Short mmCIF file of C-alpha atoms (C1' of nucleotides) in Angstrom, two decimals:
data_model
loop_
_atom_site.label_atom_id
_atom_site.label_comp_id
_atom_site.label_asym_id
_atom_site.label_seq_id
_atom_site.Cartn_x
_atom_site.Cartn_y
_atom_site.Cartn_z
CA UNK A 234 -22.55 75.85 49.05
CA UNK A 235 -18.84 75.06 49.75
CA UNK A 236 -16.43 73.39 47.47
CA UNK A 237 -16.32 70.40 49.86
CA UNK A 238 -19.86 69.69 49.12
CA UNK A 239 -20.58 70.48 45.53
CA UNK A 240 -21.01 67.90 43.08
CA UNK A 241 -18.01 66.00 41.28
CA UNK A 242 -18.28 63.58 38.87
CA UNK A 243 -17.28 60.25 40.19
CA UNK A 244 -16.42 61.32 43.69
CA UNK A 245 -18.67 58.94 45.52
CA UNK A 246 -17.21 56.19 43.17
CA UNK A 247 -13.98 57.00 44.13
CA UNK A 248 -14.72 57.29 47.82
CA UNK A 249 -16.74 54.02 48.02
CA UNK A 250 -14.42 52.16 46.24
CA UNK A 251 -11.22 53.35 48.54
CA UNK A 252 -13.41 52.37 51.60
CA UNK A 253 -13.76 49.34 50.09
CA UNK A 254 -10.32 48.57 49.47
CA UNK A 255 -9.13 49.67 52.80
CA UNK A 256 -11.81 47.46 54.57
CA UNK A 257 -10.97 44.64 51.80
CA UNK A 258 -6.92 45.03 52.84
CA UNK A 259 -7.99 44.51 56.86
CA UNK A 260 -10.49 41.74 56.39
CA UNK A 261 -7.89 39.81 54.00
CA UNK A 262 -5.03 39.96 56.40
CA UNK A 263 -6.81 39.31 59.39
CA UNK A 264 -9.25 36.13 57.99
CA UNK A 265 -7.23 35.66 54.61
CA UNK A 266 -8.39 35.10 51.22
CA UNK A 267 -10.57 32.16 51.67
CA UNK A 268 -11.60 33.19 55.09
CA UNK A 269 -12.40 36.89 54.38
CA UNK A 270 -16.15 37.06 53.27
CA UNK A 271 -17.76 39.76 51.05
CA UNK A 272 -20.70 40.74 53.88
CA UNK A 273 -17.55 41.65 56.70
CA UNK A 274 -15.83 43.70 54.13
CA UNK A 275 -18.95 45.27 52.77
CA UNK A 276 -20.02 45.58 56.72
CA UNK A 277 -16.28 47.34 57.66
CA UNK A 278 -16.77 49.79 54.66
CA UNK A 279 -20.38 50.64 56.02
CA UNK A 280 -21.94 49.30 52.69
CA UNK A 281 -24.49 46.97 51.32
CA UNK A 282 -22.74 43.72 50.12
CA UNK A 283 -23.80 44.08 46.73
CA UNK A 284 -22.23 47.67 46.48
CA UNK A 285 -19.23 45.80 46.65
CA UNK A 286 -19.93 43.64 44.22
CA UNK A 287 -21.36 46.29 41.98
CA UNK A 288 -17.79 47.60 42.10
CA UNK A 289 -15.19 44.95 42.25
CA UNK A 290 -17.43 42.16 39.93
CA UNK A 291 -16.48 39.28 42.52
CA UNK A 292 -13.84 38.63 45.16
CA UNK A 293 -10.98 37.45 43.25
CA UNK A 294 -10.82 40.60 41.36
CA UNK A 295 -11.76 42.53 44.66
CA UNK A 296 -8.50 40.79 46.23
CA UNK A 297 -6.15 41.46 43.25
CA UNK A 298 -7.21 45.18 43.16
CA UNK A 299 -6.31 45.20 46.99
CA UNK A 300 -2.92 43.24 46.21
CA UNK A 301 -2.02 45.68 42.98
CA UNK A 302 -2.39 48.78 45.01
CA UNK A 303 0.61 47.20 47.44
CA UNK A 304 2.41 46.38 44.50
CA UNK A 305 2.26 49.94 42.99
CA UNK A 306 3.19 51.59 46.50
CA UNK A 307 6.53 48.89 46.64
CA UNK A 308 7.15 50.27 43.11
CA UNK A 309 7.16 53.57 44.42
CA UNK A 310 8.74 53.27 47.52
CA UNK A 311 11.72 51.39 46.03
CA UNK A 312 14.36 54.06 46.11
CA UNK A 313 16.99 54.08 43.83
CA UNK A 314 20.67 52.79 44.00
CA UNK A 315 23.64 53.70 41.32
CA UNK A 316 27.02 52.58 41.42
CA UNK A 317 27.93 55.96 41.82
CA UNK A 318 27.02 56.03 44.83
CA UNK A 319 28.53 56.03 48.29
CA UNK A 320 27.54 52.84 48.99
CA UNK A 321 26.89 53.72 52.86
CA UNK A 322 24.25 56.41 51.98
CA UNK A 323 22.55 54.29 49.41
CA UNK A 324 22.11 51.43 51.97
CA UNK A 325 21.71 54.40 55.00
CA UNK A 326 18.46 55.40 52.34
CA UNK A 327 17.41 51.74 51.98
CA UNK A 328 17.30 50.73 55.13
CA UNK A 329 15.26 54.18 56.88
CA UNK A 330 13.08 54.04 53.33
CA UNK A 331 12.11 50.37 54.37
CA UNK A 332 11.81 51.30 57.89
CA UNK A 333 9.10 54.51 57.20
CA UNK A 334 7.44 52.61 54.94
CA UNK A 335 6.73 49.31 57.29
CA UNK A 336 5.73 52.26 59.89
CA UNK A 337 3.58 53.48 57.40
CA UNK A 338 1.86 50.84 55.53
CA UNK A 339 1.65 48.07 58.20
CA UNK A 340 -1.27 46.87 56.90
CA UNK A 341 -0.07 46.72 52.87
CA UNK A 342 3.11 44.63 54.33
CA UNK A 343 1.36 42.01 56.35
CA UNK A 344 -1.35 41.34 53.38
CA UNK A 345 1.96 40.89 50.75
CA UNK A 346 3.31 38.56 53.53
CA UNK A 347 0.43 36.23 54.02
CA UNK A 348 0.50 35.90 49.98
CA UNK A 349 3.83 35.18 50.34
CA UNK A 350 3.60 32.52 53.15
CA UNK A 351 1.09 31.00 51.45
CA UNK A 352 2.86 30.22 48.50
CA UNK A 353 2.17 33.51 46.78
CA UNK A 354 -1.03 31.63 44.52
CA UNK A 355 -2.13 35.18 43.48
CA UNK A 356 1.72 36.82 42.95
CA UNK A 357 3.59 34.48 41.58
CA UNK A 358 4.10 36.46 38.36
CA UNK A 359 4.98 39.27 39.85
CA UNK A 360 8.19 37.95 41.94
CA UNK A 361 9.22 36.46 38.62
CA UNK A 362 8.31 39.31 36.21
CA UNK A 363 8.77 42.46 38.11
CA UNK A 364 10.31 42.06 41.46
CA UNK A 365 13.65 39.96 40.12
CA UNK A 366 14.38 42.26 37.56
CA UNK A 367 14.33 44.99 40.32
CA UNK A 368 16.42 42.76 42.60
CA UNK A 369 19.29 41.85 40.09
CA UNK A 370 19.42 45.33 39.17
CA UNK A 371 20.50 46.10 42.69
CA UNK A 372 22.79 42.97 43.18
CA UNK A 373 24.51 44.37 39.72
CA UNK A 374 25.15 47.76 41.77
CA UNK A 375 26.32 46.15 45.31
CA UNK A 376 28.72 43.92 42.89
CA UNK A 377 30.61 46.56 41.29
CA UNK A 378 30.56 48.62 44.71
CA UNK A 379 32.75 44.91 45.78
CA UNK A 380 34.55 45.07 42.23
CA UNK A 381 35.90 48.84 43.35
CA UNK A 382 36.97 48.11 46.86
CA UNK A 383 34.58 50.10 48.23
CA UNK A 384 32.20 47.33 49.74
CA UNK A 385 33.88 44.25 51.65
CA UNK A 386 32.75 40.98 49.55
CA UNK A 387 29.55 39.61 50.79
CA UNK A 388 26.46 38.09 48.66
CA UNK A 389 23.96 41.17 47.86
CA UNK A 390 21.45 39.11 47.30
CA UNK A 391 21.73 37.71 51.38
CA UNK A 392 21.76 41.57 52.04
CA UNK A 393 18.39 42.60 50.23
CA UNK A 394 16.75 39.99 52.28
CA UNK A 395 18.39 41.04 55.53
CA UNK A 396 17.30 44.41 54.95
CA UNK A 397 13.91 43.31 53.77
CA UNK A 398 13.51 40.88 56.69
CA UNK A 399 14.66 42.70 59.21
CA UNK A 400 12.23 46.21 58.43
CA UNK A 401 9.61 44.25 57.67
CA UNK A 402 9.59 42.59 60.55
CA UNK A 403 8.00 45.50 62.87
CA UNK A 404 5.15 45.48 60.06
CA UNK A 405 4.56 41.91 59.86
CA UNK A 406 4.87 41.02 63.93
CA UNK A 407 3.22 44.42 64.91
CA UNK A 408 1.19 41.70 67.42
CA UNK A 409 4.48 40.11 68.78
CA UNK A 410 6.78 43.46 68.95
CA UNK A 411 3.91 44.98 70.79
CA UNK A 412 3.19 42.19 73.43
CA UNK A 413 6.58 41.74 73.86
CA UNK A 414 7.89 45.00 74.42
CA UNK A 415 4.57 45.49 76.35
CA UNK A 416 3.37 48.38 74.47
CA UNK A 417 -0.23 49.35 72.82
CA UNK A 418 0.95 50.76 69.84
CA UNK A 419 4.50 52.29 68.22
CA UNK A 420 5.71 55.82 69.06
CA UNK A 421 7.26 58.39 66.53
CA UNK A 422 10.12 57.71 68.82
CA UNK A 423 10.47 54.03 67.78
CA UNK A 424 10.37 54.68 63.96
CA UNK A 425 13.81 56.17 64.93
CA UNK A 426 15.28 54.02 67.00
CA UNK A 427 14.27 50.96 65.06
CA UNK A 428 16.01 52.89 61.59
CA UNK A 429 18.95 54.01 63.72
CA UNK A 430 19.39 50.37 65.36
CA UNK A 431 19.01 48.84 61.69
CA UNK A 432 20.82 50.81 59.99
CA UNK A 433 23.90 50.79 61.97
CA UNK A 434 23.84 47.23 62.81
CA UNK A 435 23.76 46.30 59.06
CA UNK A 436 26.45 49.04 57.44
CA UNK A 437 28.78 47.73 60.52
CA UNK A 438 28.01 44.19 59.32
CA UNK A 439 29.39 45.27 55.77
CA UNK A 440 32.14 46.70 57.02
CA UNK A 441 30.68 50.51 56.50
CA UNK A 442 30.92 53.33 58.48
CA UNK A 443 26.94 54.39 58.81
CA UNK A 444 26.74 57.91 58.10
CA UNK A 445 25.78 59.18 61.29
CA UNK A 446 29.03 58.05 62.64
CA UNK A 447 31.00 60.07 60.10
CA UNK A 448 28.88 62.95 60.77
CA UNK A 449 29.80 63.39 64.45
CA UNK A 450 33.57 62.44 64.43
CA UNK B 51 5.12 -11.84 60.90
CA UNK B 52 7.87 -8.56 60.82
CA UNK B 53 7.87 -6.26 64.17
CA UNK B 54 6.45 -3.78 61.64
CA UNK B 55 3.40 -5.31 61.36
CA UNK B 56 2.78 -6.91 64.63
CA UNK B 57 -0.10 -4.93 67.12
CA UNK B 58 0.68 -2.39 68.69
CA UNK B 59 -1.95 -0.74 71.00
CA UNK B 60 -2.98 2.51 69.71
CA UNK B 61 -0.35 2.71 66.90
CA UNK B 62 -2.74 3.24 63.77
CA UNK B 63 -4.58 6.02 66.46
CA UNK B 64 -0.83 7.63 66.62
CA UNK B 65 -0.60 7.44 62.78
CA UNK B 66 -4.04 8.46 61.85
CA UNK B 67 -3.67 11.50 63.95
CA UNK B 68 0.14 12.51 63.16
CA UNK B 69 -1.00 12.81 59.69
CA UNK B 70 -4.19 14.30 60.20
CA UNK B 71 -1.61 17.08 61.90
CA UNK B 72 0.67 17.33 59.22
CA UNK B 73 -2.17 17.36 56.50
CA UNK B 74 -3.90 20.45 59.06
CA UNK B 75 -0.38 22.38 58.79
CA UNK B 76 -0.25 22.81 55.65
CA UNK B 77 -3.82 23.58 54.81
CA UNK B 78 -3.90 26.49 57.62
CA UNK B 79 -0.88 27.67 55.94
CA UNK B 80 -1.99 27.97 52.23
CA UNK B 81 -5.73 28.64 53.16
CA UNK B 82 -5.29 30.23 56.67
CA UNK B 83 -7.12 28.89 59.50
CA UNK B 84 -10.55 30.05 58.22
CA UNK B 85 -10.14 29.29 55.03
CA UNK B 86 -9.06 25.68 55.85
CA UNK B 87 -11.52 23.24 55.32
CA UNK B 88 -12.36 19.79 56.81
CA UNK B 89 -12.40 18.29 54.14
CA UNK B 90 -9.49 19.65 52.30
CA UNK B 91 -7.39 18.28 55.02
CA UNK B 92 -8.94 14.83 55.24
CA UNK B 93 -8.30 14.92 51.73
CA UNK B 94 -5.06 15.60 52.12
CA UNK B 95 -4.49 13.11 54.79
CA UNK B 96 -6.04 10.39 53.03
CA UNK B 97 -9.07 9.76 55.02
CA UNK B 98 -12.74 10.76 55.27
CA UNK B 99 -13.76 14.01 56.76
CA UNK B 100 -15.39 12.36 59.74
CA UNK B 101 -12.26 10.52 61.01
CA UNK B 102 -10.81 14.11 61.29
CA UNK B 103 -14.16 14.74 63.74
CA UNK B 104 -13.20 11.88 65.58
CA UNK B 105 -9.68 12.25 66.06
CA UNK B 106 -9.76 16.45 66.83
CA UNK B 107 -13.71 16.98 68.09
CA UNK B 108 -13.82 20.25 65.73
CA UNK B 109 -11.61 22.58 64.08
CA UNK B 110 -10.58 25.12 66.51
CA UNK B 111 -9.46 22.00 68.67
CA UNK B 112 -7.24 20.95 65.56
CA UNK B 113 -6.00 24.16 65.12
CA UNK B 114 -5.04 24.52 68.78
CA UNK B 115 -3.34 21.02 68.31
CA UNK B 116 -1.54 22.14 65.46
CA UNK B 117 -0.37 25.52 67.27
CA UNK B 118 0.38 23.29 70.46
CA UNK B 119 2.97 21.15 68.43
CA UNK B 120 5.01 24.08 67.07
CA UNK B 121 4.78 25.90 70.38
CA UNK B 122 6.29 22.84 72.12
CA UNK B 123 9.00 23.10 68.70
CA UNK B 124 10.54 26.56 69.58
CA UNK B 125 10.71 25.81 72.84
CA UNK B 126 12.57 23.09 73.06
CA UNK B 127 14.49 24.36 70.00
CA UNK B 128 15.23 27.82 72.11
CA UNK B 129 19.27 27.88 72.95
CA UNK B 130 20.16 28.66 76.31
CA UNK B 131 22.43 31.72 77.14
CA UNK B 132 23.85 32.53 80.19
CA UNK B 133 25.65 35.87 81.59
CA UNK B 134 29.01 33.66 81.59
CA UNK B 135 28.84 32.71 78.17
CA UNK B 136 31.22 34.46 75.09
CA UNK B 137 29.01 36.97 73.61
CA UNK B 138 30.44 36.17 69.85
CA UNK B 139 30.08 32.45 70.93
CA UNK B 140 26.63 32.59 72.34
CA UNK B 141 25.04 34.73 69.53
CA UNK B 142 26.94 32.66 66.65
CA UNK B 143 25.22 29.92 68.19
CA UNK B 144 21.76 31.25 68.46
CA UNK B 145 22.14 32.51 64.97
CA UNK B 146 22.44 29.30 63.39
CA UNK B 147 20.48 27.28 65.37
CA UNK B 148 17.27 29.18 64.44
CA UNK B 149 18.72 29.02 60.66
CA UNK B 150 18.94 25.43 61.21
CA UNK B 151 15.53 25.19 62.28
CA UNK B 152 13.59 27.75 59.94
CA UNK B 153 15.53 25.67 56.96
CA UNK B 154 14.30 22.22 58.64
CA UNK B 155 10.52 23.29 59.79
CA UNK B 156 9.79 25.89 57.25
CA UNK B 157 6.15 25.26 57.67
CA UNK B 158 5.61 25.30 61.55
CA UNK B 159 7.86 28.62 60.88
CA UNK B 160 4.65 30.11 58.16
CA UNK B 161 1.73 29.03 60.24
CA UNK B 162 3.44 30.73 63.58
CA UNK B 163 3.86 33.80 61.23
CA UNK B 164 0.22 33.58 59.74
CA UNK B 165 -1.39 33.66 62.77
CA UNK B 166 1.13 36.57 64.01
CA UNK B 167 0.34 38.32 61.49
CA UNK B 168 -3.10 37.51 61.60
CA UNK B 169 -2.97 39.21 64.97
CA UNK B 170 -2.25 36.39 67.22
CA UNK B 171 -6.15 35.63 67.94
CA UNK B 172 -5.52 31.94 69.02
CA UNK B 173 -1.35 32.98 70.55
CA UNK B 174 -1.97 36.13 72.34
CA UNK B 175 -1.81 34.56 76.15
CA UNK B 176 1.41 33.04 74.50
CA UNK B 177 3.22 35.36 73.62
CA UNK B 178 2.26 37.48 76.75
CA UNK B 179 2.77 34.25 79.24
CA UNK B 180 5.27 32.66 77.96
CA UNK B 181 7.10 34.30 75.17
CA UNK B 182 8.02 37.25 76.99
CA UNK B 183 9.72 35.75 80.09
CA UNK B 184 11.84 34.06 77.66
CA UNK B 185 12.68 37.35 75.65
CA UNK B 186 13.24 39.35 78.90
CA UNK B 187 15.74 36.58 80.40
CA UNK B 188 18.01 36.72 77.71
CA UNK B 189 17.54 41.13 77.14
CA UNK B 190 19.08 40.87 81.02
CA UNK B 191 21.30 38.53 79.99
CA UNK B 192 22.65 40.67 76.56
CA UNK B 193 22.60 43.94 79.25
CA UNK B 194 24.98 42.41 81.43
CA UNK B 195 27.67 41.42 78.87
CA UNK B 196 27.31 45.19 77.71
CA UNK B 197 27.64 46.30 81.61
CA UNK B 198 30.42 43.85 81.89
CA UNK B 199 31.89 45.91 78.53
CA UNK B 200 32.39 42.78 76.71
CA UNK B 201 29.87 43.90 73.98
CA UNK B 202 28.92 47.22 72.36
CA UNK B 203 25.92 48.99 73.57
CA UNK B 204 23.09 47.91 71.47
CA UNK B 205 19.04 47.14 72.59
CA UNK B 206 19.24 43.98 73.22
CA UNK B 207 15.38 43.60 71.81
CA UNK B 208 16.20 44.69 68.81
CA UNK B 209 19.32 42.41 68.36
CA UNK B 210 16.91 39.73 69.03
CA UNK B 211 14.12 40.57 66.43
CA UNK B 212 16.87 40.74 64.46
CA UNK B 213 18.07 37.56 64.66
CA UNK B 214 14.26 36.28 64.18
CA UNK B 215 13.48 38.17 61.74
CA UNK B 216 16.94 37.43 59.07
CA UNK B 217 16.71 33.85 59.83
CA UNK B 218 12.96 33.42 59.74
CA UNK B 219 12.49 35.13 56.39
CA UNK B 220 14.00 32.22 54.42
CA UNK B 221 11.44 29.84 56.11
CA UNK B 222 8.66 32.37 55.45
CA UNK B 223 9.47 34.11 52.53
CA UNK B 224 10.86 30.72 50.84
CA UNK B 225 8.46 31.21 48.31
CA UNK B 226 9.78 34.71 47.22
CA UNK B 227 13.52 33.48 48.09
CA UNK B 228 13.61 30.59 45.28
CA UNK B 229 11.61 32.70 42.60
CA UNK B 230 13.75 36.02 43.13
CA UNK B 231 17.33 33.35 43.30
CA UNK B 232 15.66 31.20 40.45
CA UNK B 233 15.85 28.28 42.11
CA UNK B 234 13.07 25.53 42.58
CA UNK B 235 14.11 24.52 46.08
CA UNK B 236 16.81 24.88 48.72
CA UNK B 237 20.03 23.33 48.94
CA UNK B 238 22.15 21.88 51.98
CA UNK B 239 24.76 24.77 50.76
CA UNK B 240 22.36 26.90 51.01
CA UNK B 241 21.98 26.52 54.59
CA UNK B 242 25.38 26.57 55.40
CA UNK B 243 25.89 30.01 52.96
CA UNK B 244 22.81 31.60 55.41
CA UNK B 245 24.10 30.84 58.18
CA UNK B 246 27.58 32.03 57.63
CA UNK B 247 26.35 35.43 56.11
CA UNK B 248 23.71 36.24 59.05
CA UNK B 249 26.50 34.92 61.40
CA UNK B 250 29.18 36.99 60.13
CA UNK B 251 27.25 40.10 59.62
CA UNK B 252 25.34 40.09 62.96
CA UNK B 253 28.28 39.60 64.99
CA UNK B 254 30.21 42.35 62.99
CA UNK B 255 27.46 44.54 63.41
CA UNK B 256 27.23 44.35 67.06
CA UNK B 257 30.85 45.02 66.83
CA UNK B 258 32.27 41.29 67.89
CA UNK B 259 34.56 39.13 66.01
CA UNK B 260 32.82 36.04 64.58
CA UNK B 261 34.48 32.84 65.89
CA UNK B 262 35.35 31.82 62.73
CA UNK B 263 37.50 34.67 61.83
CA UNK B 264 39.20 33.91 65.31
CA UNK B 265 40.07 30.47 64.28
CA UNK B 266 41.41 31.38 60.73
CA UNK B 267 43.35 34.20 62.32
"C1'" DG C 47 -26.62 53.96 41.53
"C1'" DT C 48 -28.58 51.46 45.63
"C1'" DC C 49 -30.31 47.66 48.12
"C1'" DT C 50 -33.51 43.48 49.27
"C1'" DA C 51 -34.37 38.85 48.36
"C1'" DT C 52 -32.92 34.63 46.96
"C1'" DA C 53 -30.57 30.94 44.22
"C1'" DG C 54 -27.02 27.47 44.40
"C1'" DC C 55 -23.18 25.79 46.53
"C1'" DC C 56 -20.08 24.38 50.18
"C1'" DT C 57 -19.12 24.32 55.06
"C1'" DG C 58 -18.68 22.15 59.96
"C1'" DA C 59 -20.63 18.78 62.40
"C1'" DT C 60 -23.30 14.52 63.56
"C1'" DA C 61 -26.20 10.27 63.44
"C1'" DG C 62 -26.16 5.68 62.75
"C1'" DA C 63 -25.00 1.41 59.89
"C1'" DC C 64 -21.11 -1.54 59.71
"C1'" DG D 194 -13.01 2.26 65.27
"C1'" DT D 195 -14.59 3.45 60.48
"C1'" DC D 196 -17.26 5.67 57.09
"C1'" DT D 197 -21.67 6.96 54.41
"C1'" DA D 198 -25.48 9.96 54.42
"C1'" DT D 199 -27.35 14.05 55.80
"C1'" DC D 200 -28.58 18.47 58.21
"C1'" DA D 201 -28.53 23.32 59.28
"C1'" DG D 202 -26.14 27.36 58.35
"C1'" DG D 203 -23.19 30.60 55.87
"C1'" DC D 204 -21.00 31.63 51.59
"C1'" DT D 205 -20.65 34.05 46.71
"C1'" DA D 206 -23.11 35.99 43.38
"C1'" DT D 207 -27.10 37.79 40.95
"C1'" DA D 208 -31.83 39.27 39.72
"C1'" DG D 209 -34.84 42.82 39.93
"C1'" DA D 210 -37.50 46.57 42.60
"C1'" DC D 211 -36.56 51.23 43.72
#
DNA sequence: GTCTATAGCCTGATAGAC
DNA sequence: GTCTATCAGGCTATAGAC
């Protein structure tokens, strides 16, 4: 009997209840929270809809499970900034970091950004406990970049929200990107272009040589 | 008897249903469009869930009503460019009028992005039909200032989700914006301070001098 | 652990009195 | 034109057989 097929402890748990959250994550951002209903989840993740119940006790909890998974991946994916650093390659890192991960994790972006636009009922304590520690902690480093000279003066906070705006957008308006550049899907080449675009566009805005540049000549 | 209160033909119709609109907007944007009830926005509107019947016939129809409105919106709010217009004048220009507008119609802004995001089930023939003549009239337009060599090489796509995307994020992500500045809601500075940064770093980025600076110096 | 059957509620929509 | 009363259907959630 192979490996593949001998018995674990817990492994059909696990599997069922990553099924479920992945068919949870599409149902939410395509109907969302209200709209979604436990039988098309349960239907996408080829269940019963009381297996899904049996797992996640009810939907609210189903829905927060979904939504803390996203928040643990944003944790994750945040890269780090010091004030030691050269403040081109830190933002050069932000920006493609943003980029792969909107590539990625379409999916995880667009259900954070529904919550969002719809007056973040579910997240609210998590832009206030978690995420605006994590922002000031950043607008601390892009200050004392400023404070040395080696950043022209602009508000980091206006920055962090172009840079999150601006990657997040080919997550978020997948739909409108793709109808309007006529395309089916994104290409390995536009995960490039987009980062290269973005991230020269932006450290030009601040008055940064992008890394690239510096590279070649 | 005041002008106010004399009859007008049809005037409490125009009332009735201008609120019903308003009241419609804001429920598809905190409960999505499936999620929305009847009632909830009769409720909100101030009058009894059958009026709503009467006024839209059902609730696709008032959906498509409420999409209709903010469709006519960007339209009409879209700035012209033409091949003979100053690049840095031009884009400073389309810059802050769609910071004007995502700060004045935040909520026609969310429910365009929710049902983006949503993938586009009601908007698709828009933004195939109409969106995308508009987008590739003003790519041929941004191509010929770069033939012409009065701006950097760029994709002019991506300059334009650009634009959308930094400006639109304070409409969308307003939420997120005022918890992570700890603020409870926007000020007229504010706008001005947006518009000025997105401005000033756009233009820089595509390598053009914001008007501004020309004026100061 | 899995799944069928069903309870209890709320929905969109309409009929019909005023 | 307005609004109360009501219907048929779909929803979440659970009980209980397997």
């Amino acid at each position: 009997m192979s490996e593949a097929l001998r018995y674990k402890p817990g492994r059909i748990r696990d599997e069922n209840q990553q099924s479920i959250l992945a068919a949870a994550e599409q149902e939410f951002v395509r109907q969302g929270y209200r709209g979604a209903t436990m039988q098309g989840i349960a239907d996408r993740a080829g269940l019963p809809k009381a297996n899904v119940h049996y797992y996640f006790k009810n939907k609210a909890n189903l829905y927060r499970s979904v939504l803390d998974r996203i928040v643990t991946l944003w944790n994750a994916a945040f890269s780090e900034i010091s004030a030691d650093d050269d403040p081109a390659i830190a933002l050069d890192r932000f920006v493609r970091e943003k980029v792969r991960l909107s590539f990625a994790q379409p999916r995880a972006s667009k259900l954070f950004a529904m919550e969002i636009i719809s007056g973040a009922p579910h997240l609210g304590d998590y832009l206030r406990d978690e995420l605006r520690g994590w922002v000031d902690a950043r607008v601390a480093v892009i200050d004392t970049w400023i404070a040395q000279g080696r950043l022209t003066p602009c508000e980091p906070r206006r920055l962090i929200y172009l840079i999150w705006s601006a990657t997040q957008h080919y997550a978020d308006f997948e739909t409108q990107v793709l109808a309007l550049d006529d395309k089916i899907e994104y290409s390995a080449q536009d995960v490039n272009d987009v980062a290269e675009f973005l991230s020269r566009t932006i450290l030009t805005g601040c008055g940064l040589t992008p890394p690239a540049d510096r590279a070649h000549g």
